[in-house]
Coordinates of C-alpha atoms in Angstrom, one line a residue:
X1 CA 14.0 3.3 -17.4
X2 CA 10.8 5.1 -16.4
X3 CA 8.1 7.1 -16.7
X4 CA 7.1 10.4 -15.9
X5 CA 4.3 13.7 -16.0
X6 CA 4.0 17.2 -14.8
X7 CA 1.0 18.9 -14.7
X8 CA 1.0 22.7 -14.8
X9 CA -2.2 25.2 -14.1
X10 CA -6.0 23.8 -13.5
X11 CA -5.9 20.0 -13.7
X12 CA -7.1 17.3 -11.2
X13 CA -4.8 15.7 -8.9
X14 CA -6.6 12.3 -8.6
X15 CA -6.6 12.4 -12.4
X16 CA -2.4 13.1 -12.8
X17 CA -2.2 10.2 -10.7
X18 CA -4.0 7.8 -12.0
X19 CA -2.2 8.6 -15.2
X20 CA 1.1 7.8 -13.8
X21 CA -0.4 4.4 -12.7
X22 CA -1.8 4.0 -16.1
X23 CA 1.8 4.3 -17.0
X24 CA 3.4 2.2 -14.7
X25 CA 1.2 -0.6 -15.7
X26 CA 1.7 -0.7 -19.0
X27 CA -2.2 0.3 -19.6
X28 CA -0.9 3.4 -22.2
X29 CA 2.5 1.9 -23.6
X30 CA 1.9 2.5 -27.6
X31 CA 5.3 2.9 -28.0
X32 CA 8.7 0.8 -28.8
X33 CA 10.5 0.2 -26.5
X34 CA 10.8 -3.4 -24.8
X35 CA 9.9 -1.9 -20.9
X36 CA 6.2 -1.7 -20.6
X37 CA 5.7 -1.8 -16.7
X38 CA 7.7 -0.1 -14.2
X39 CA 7.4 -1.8 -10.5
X40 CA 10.2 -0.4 -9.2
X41 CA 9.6 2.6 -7.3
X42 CA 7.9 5.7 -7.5
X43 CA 7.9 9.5 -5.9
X44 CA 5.4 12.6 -6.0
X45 CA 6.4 16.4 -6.1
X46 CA 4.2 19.2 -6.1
X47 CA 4.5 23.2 -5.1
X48 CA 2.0 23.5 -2.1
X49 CA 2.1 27.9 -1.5
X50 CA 5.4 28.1 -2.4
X51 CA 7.3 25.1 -1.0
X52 CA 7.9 22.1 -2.6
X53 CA 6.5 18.7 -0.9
X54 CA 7.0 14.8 -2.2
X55 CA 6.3 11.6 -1.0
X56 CA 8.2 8.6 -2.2
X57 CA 7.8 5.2 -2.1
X58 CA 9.1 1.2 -3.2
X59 CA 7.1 -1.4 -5.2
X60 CA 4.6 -0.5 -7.9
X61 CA 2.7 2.7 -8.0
X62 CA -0.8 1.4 -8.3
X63 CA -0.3 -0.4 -5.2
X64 CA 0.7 3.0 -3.1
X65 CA -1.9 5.1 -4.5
X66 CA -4.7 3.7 -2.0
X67 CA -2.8 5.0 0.7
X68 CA -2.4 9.0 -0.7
X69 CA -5.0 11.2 0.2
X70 CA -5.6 13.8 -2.9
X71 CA -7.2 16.1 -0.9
X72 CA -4.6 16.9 0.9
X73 CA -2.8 18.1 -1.9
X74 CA -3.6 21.8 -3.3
X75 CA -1.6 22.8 -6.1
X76 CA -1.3 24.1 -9.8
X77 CA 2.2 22.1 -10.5
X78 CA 2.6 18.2 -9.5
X79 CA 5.0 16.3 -10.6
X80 CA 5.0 12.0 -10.7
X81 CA 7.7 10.0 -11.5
X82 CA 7.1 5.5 -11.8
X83 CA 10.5 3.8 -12.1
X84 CA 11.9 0.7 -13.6
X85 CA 15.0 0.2 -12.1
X86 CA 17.9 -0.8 -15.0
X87 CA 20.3 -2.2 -12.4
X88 CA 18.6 -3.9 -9.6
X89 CA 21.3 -3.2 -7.6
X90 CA 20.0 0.3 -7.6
X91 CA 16.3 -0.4 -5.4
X92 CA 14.8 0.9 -2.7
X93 CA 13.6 4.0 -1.4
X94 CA 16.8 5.9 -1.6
X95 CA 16.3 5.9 -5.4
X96 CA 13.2 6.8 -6.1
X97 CA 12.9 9.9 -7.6
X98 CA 12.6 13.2 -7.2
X99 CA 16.2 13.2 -6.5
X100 CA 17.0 16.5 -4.2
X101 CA 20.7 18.2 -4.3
X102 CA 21.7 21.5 -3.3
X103 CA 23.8 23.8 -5.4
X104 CA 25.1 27.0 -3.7
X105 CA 21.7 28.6 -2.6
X106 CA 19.3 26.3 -4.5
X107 CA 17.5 23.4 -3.9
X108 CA 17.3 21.6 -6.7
X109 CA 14.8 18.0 -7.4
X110 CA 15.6 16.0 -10.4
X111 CA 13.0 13.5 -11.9
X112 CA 15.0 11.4 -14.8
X113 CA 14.1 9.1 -17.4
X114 CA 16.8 7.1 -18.9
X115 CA 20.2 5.4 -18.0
X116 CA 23.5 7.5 -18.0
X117 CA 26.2 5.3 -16.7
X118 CA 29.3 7.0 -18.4
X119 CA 28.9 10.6 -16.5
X120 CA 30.9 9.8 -13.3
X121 CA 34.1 10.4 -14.7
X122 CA 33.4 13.7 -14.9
X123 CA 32.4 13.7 -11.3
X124 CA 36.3 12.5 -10.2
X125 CA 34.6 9.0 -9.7
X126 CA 36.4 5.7 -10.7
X127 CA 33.2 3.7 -11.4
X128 CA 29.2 4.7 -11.4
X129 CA 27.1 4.4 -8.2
X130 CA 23.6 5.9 -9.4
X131 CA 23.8 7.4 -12.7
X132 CA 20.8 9.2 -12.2
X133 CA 22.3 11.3 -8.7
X134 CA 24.9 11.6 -11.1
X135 CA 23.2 13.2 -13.5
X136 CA 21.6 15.6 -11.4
X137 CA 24.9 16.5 -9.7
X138 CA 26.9 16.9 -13.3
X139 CA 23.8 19.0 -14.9
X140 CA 23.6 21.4 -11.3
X141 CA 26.4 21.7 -9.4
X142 CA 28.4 25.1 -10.0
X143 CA 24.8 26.7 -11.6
X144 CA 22.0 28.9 -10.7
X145 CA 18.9 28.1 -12.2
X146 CA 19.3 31.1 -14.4
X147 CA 22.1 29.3 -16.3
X148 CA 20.5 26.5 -16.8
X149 CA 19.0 26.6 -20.7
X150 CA 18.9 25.0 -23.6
X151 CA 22.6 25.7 -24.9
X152 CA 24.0 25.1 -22.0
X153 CA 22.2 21.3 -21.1
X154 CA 23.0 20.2 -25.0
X155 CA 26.5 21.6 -24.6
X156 CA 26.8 19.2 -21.5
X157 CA 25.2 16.4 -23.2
X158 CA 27.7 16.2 -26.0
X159 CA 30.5 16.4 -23.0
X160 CA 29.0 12.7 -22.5
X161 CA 30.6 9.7 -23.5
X162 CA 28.5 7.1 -25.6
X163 CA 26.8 3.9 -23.6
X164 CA 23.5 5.6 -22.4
X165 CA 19.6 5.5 -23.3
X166 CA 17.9 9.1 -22.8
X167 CA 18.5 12.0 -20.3
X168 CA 15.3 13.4 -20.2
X169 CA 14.6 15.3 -17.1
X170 CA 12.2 17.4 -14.7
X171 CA 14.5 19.3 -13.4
X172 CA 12.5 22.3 -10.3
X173 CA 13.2 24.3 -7.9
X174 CA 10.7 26.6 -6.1
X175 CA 10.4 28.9 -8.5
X176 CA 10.3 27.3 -11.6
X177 CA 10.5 23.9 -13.5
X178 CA 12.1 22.6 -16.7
X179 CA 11.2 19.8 -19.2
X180 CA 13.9 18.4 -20.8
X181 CA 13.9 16.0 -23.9
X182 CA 16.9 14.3 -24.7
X183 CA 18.3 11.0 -26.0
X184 CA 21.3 10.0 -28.6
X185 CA 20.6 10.8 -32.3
X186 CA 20.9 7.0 -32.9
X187 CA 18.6 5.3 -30.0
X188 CA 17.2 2.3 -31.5
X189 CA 13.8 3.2 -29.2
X190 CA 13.1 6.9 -30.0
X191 CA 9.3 7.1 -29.7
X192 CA 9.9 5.3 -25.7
X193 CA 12.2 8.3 -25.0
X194 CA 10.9 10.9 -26.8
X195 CA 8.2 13.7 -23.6
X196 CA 5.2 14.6 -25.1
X197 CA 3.7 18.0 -24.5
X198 CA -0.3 18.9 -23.9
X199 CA -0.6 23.0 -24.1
X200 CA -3.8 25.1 -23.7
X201 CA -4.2 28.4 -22.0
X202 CA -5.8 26.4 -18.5
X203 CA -3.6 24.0 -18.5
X204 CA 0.0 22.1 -19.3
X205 CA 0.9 18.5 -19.2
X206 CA 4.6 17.1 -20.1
X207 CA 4.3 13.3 -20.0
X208 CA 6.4 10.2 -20.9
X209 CA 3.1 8.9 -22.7
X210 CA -0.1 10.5 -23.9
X211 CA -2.8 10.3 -22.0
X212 CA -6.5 10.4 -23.4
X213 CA -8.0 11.2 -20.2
X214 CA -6.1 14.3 -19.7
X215 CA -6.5 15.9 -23.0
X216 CA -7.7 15.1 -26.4
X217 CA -4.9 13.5 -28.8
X218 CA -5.2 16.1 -31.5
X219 CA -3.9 18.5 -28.8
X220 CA -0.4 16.6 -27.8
X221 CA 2.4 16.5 -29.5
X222 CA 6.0 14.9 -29.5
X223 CA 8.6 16.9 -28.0
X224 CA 11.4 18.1 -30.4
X225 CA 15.0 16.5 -29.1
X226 CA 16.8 18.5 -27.4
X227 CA 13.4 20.9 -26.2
X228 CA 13.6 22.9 -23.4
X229 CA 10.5 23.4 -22.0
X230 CA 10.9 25.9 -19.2
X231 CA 7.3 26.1 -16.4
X232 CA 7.5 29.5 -14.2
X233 CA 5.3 28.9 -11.5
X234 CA 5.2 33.1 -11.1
X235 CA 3.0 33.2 -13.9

């Protein structure tokens, strides 16, 4: 399980990421579900004049951030994802998200909150490696990113045998990002996996939590299941 934000338009840097350690520590978890820290990993995205960049790291989030310099990074879209790993088999670098795949002539990243272990049979696998790669590949493989919308991810969702948490997503490519909010109808921790959206004209954040530093809490709201949020970074 984990925690995530995007950050759209005029924000500050330095501020999205101290959010995500605010997260990862537990400092904003007003929710409940039983995870309030997430230690295990975490990974950076953001557009930087039309290419995408990340960084990604092991151990807990507020222990990296020392070491990044935001200076460095110019952007209107960043992207932070802090993880709790469900299955500790599954640590290290080499799952810390954004998870990258390519699809035909996209590159696709994949940020993912939530624990999907019954999607590999659809894959041709016999048991599940990383539900979260597999997630990624099931929801991209065979696509373009104009087919990806809201019909079409709760279409695939329902393809999805029972025994999983949430499936909301990041999902971005160069030209443009999507939001997804998704868990089962009967999830005994609905406000844990349940994105919540901060809109003005300036400026958009899409965050696991709400954060009162970023914007006032009047202005956020809880994320409809099943939204589709859809960021074009043309505009």
């Amino acid at each position: 399980m984990c925690r995530m934000i995007l950050a759209r338009g005029d924000f500050s840097v330095a501020d999205v990421m101290q959010a995500a350690r605010a997260m990862s520590c537990g400092e904003t978890a007003q929710h409940d579900g039983p995870i309030k820290q997430h230690p295990n990993g975490w990974g950076c995205l953001w557009l930087d004049e039309g290419e995408i960049r990340t960084l990604h790291g092991t151990g807990t989030f507020a222990d990296a951030l020392p070491d990044i310099d935001f200076s460095r990074i110019k952007t209107r879209f960043l992207a932070v994802h802090v993880r709790h790993a469900t299955l500790s088999k599954n640590s290290g670098v080499q799952f810390s998200h954004p998870l990258r795949r390519n699809s035909g002539e996209t590159e696709w990243f994949m940020m993912h909150n939530g624990f999907l272990p019954t999607i590999y049979p659809h894959l041709g696998l016999k048991e599940s490696r990383f539900d979260s790669a597999e997630y990624l590949e099931y929801i991209v493989d065979h696509i373009t990113p104009g087919d990806l919308n809201q019909r079409y991810l709760s279409d695939k969702m329902a393809q999805i045998a029972p025994g999983g948490s949430a499936g909301n997503a990041f999902f971005i490519t160069k030209e443009k990002a999507w939001a997804w909010q998704w868990h089962p109808d009967d999830t005994p921790y609905p406000h844990y996996f349940t994105l919540n959206c901060y809109q003005t004209a300036e400026t958009t954040y899409i965050s696991s939590e709400t954060i009162s530093h970023l914007g006032e809490a009047s202005k956020w709201r809880r994320m409809h299941n099943h939204e589709l949020h859809e960021v074009n970074f043309a505009e």
